[in-house]
Coordinates of C-alpha atoms and ligand atoms in Angstrom, one line a residue:
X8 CA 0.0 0.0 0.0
X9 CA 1.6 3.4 -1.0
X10 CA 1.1 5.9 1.9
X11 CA 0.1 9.8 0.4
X12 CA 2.3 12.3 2.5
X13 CA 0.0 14.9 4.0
X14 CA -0.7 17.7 2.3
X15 CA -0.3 20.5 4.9
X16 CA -1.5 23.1 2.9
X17 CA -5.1 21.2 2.0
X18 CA -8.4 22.5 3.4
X19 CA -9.1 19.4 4.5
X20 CA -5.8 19.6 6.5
X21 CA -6.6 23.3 7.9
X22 CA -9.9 22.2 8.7
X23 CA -8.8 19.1 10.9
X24 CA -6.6 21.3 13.1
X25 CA -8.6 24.2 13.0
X26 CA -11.7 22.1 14.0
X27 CA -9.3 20.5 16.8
X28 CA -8.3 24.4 17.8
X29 CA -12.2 24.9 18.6
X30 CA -12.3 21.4 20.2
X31 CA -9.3 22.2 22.6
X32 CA -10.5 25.7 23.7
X33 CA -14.1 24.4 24.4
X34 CA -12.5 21.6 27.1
X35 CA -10.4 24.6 28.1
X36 CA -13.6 26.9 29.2
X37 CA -15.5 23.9 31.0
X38 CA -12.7 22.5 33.1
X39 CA -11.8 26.5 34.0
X40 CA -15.7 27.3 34.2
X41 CA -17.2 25.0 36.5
X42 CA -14.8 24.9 39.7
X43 CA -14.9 28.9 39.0
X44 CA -18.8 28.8 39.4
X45 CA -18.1 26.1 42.5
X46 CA -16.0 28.9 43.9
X47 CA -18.4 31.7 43.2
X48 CA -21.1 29.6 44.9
X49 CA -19.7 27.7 47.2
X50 CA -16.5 28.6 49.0
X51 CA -15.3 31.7 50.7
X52 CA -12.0 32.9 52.2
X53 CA -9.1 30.8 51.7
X54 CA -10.6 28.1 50.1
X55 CA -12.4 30.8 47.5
X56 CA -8.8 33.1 46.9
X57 CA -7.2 29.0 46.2
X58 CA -9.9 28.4 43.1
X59 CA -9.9 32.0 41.4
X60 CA -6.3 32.4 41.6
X61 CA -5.0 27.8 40.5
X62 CA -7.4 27.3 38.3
X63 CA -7.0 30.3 35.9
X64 CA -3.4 30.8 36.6
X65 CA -2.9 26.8 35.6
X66 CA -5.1 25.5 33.0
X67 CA -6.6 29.1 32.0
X68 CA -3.0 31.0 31.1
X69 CA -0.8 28.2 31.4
X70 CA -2.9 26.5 28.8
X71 CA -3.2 29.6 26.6
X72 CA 0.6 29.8 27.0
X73 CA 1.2 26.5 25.7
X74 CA -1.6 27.2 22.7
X75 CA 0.2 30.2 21.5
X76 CA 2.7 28.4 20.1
X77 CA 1.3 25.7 18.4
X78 CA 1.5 26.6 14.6
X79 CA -2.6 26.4 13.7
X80 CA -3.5 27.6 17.3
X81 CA -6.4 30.6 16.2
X82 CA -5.5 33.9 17.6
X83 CA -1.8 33.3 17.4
X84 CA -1.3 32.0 14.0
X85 CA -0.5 35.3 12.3
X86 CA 1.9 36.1 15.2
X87 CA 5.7 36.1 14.0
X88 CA 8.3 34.0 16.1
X89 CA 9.5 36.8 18.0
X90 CA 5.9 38.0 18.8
X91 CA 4.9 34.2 19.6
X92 CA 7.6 33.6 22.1
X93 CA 6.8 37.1 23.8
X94 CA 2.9 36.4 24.3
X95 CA 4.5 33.0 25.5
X96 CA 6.6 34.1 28.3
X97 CA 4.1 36.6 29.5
X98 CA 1.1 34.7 29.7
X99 CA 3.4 31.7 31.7
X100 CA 4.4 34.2 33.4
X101 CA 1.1 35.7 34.7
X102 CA -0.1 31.8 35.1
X103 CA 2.7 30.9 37.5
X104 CA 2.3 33.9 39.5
X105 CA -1.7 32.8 40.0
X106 CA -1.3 29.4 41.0
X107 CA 1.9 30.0 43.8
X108 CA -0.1 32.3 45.1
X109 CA -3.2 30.2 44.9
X110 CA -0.7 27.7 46.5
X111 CA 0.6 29.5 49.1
X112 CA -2.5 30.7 50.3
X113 CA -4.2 27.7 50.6
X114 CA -0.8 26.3 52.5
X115 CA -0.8 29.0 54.9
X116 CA -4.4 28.1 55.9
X117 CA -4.1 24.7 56.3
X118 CA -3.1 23.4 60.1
X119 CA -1.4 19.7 58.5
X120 CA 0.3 20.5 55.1
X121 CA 0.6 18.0 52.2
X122 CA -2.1 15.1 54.5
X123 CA -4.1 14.5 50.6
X124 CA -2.9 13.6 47.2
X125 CA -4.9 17.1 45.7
X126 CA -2.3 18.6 48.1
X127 CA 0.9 16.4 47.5
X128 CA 0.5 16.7 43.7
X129 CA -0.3 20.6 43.6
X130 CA 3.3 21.3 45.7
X131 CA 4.6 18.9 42.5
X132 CA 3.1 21.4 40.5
X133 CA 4.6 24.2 42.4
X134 CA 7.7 22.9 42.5
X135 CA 7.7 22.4 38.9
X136 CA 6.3 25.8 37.9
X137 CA 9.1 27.6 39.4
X138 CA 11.9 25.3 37.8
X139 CA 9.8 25.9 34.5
X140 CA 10.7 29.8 34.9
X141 CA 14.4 29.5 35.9
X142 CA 14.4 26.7 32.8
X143 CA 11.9 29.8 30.8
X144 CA 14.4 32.3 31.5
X145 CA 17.4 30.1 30.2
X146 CA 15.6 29.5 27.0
X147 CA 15.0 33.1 26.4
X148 CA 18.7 33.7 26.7
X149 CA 19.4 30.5 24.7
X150 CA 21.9 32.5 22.6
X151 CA 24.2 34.2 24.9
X152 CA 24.1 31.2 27.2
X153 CA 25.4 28.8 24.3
X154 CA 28.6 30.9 25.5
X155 CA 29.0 29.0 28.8
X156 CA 28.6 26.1 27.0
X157 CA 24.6 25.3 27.7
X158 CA 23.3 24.0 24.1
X159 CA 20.1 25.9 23.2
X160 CA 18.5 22.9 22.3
X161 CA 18.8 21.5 25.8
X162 CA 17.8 24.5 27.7
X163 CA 14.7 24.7 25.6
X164 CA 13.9 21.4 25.6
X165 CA 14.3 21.2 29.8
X166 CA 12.0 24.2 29.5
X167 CA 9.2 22.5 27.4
X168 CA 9.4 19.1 30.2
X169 CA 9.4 20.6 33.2
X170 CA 6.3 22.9 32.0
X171 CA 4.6 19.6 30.6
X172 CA 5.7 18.0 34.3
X173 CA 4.3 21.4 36.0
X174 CA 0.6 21.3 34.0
X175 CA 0.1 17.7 34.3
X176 CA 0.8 17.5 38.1
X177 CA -1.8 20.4 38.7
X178 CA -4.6 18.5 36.3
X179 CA -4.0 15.6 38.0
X180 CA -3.9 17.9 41.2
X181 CA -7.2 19.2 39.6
X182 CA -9.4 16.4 39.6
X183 CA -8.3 15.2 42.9
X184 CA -9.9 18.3 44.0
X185 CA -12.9 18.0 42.2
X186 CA -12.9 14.5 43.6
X187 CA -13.6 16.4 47.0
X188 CA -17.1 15.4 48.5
X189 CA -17.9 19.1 48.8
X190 CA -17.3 20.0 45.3
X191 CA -19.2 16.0 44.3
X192 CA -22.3 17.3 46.6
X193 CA -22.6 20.5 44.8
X194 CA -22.6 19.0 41.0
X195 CA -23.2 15.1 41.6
X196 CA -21.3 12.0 41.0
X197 CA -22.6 12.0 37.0
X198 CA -21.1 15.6 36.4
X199 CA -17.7 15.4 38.7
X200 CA -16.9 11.8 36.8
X201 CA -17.7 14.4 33.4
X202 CA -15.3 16.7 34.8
X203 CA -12.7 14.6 35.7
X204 CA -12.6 13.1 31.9
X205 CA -13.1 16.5 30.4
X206 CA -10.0 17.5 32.3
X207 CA -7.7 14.3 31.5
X208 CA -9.0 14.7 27.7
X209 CA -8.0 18.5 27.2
X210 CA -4.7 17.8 29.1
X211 CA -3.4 15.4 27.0
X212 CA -4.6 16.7 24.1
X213 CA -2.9 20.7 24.9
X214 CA 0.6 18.4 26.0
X215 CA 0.4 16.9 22.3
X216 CA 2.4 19.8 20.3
X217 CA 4.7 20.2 23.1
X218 CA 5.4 16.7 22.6
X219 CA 6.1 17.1 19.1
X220 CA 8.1 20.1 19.6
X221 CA 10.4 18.1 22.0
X222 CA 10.4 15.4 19.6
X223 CA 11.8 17.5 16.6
X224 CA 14.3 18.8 19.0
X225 CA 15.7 15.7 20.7
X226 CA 16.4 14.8 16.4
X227 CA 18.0 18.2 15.6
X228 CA 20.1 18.0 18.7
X229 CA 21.3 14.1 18.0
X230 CA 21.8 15.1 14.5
Ligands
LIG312 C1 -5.0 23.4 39.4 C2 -5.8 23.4 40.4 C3 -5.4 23.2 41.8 C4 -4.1 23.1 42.4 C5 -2.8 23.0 41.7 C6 -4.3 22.9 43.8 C7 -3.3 22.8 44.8 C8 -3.5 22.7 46.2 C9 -2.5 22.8 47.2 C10 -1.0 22.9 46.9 C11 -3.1 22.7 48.4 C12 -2.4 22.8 49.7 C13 -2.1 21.4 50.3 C14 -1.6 21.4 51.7 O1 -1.0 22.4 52.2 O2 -1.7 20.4 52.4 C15 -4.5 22.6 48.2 C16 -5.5 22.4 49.1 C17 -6.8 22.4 48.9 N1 -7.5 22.5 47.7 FE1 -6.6 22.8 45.9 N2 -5.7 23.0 44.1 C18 -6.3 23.2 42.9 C19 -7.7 23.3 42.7 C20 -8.7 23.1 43.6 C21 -10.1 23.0 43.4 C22 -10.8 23.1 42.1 C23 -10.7 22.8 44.6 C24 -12.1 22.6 44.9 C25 -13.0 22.0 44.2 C26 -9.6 22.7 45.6 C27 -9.8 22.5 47.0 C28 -8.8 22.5 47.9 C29 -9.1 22.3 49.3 C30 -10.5 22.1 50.0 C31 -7.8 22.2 50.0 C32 -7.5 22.0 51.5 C33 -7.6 20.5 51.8 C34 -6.5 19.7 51.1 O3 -5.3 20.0 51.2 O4 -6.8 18.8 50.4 N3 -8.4 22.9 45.0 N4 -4.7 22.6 46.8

C-alpha cells in the first residue's frame, strides 16, 4: 500500500486542526468554568482566593501559553516567532504567578500540610512551575548562554518538560480536587466523573504539540 504524505496546505488539513483548535479551547472553558462557578457559589475565604487564583493561573493562562505556540492555534497564527515567544513568556508568566499564590494561600491556611494527594501533587506542580521559569528564562537567553557552554537545544527542551511535568501534576492535582465530596455534593457524581474526563482529555490533548516540539528537537540536537 503506497502511503500519500499529508498535504499541509489542504483545506481538508486546515480544517482538521482548526476544527481541533475549537475542540481544545471548548475543554479549556469547561474545566476553568465550573470549579470557578463552585468557587463563586460555594466557598469563601481561603478556600475561594485557592480556586480563582489555580485554576485560571494553571489551565486558563498556562494553557493559553502552551496554545500560542502551536502553529494552527487561532488567535496566534498570524503572530511572527518573536511576537509568539513574547505572548508566551508573559502569559506563563502571569499563570505561574496565579497558582503559587493560589498555593501559598491555601498552604498558609491549612493546620497539616501535604495530608491528601490534591495537596501532595499541587506542591509537585509548584515545585515544577518555578523550575519551569528558571528553565523559561534560560531558554530566552538560549543564545548568549550557548557561551558558557549550555546547548540551546537542551535548555529549551528542559524548558518544554518541566512545564509539561508542571501542567500535568496540577490537572491531575485538579481532579483530585474535584474529587472532593464538597465540590461531588454541589454537582453530583454524573457531572464530577464528566469533569474529571473533560479534564484528562484536554490535558493530553494541549501536551500533544509540546510533545512534538520536543520530539523534533531531541532529532536536531542528535543530528
Ligand atoms: C490546578 C488546580 C489546583 C491546584 C494546583 C491545587 C493545589 C492545592 C495545594 C498545593 C493545596 C495545599 C495542600 C496542603 O498544604 O496540604 C491545596 C489544598 C486544597 N485545595 Fe486545591 N488545588 C487546585 C484546585 C482546587 C479545586 C478546584 C478545589 C475545589 C474543588 C480545591 C480545593 C482544595 C481544598 C479544599 C484544599 C484544602 C484541603 C486539602 O489539602 O486537600 N483545590 N490545593
Amino acid at each position: 500500500m503506497v502511503h500519500k504524505p499529508i498535504n499541509f496546505e489542504s483545506k481538508g488539513f486546515k480544517a482538521t486542526v482548526a476544527s481541533y483548535n475549537v475542540f481544545l479551547h471548548l475543554l479549556m472553558g469547561i474545566v476553568v468554568a465550573i470549579p470557578m462557578l463552585y468557587a463563586f457559589s460555594n466557598t469563601s475565604g481561603a478556600i475561594y482566593l485557592h480556586i480563582v487564583l489555580c485554576v485560571p493561573g494553571y489551565q486558563l493562562l498556562m494553557g493559553q501559553s502552551f496554545l500560542g505556540l502551536c502553529p494552527y492555534n487561532t488567535w496566534s497564527a498570524d503572530l511572527n516567532t518573536v511576537n509568539k515567544r513574547r505572548v508566551h513568556w508573559v502569559l506563563a508568566l502571569m499563570g505561574s504567578v496565579l497558582a503559587i499564590a493560589g498555593s501559598i494561600i491555601v498552604m498558609l491556611y491549612k493546620n497539616v500540610n501535604f495530608n491528601t494527594l490534591h495537596g501532595k501533587l499541587g506542591l509537585v506542580a509548584m515545585v515544577f512551575t518555578v523550575v519551569n521559569l528558571v528553565t523559561g528564562v534560560a531558554a530566552l537567553y538560549a543564545t548568549p548562554l550557548r557561551r558558557i557552554f549550555i546547548p540551546p537545544s537542551l535548555s529549551k527542551i528542559s524548558h518544554i518538560l518541566f512545564g509539561m511535568v508542571a501542567f500535568v501534576t496540577a490537572s491531575t492535582s485538579l481532579c483530585y480536587g474535584f474529587d472532593k465530596n464538597a465540590f461531588r455534593n454541589w454537582v453530583g457524581a454524573e457531572v464530577t466523573l464528566g469533569v474529571i474526563i473533560f479534564t484528562a482529555a484536554f490535558t493530553i490533548f494541549l501536551c500533544i504539540n509540546p510533545l512534538h516540539t520536543t520530539y523534533k528537537r531531541c532529532v536536531t540536537m542528535f543530528k
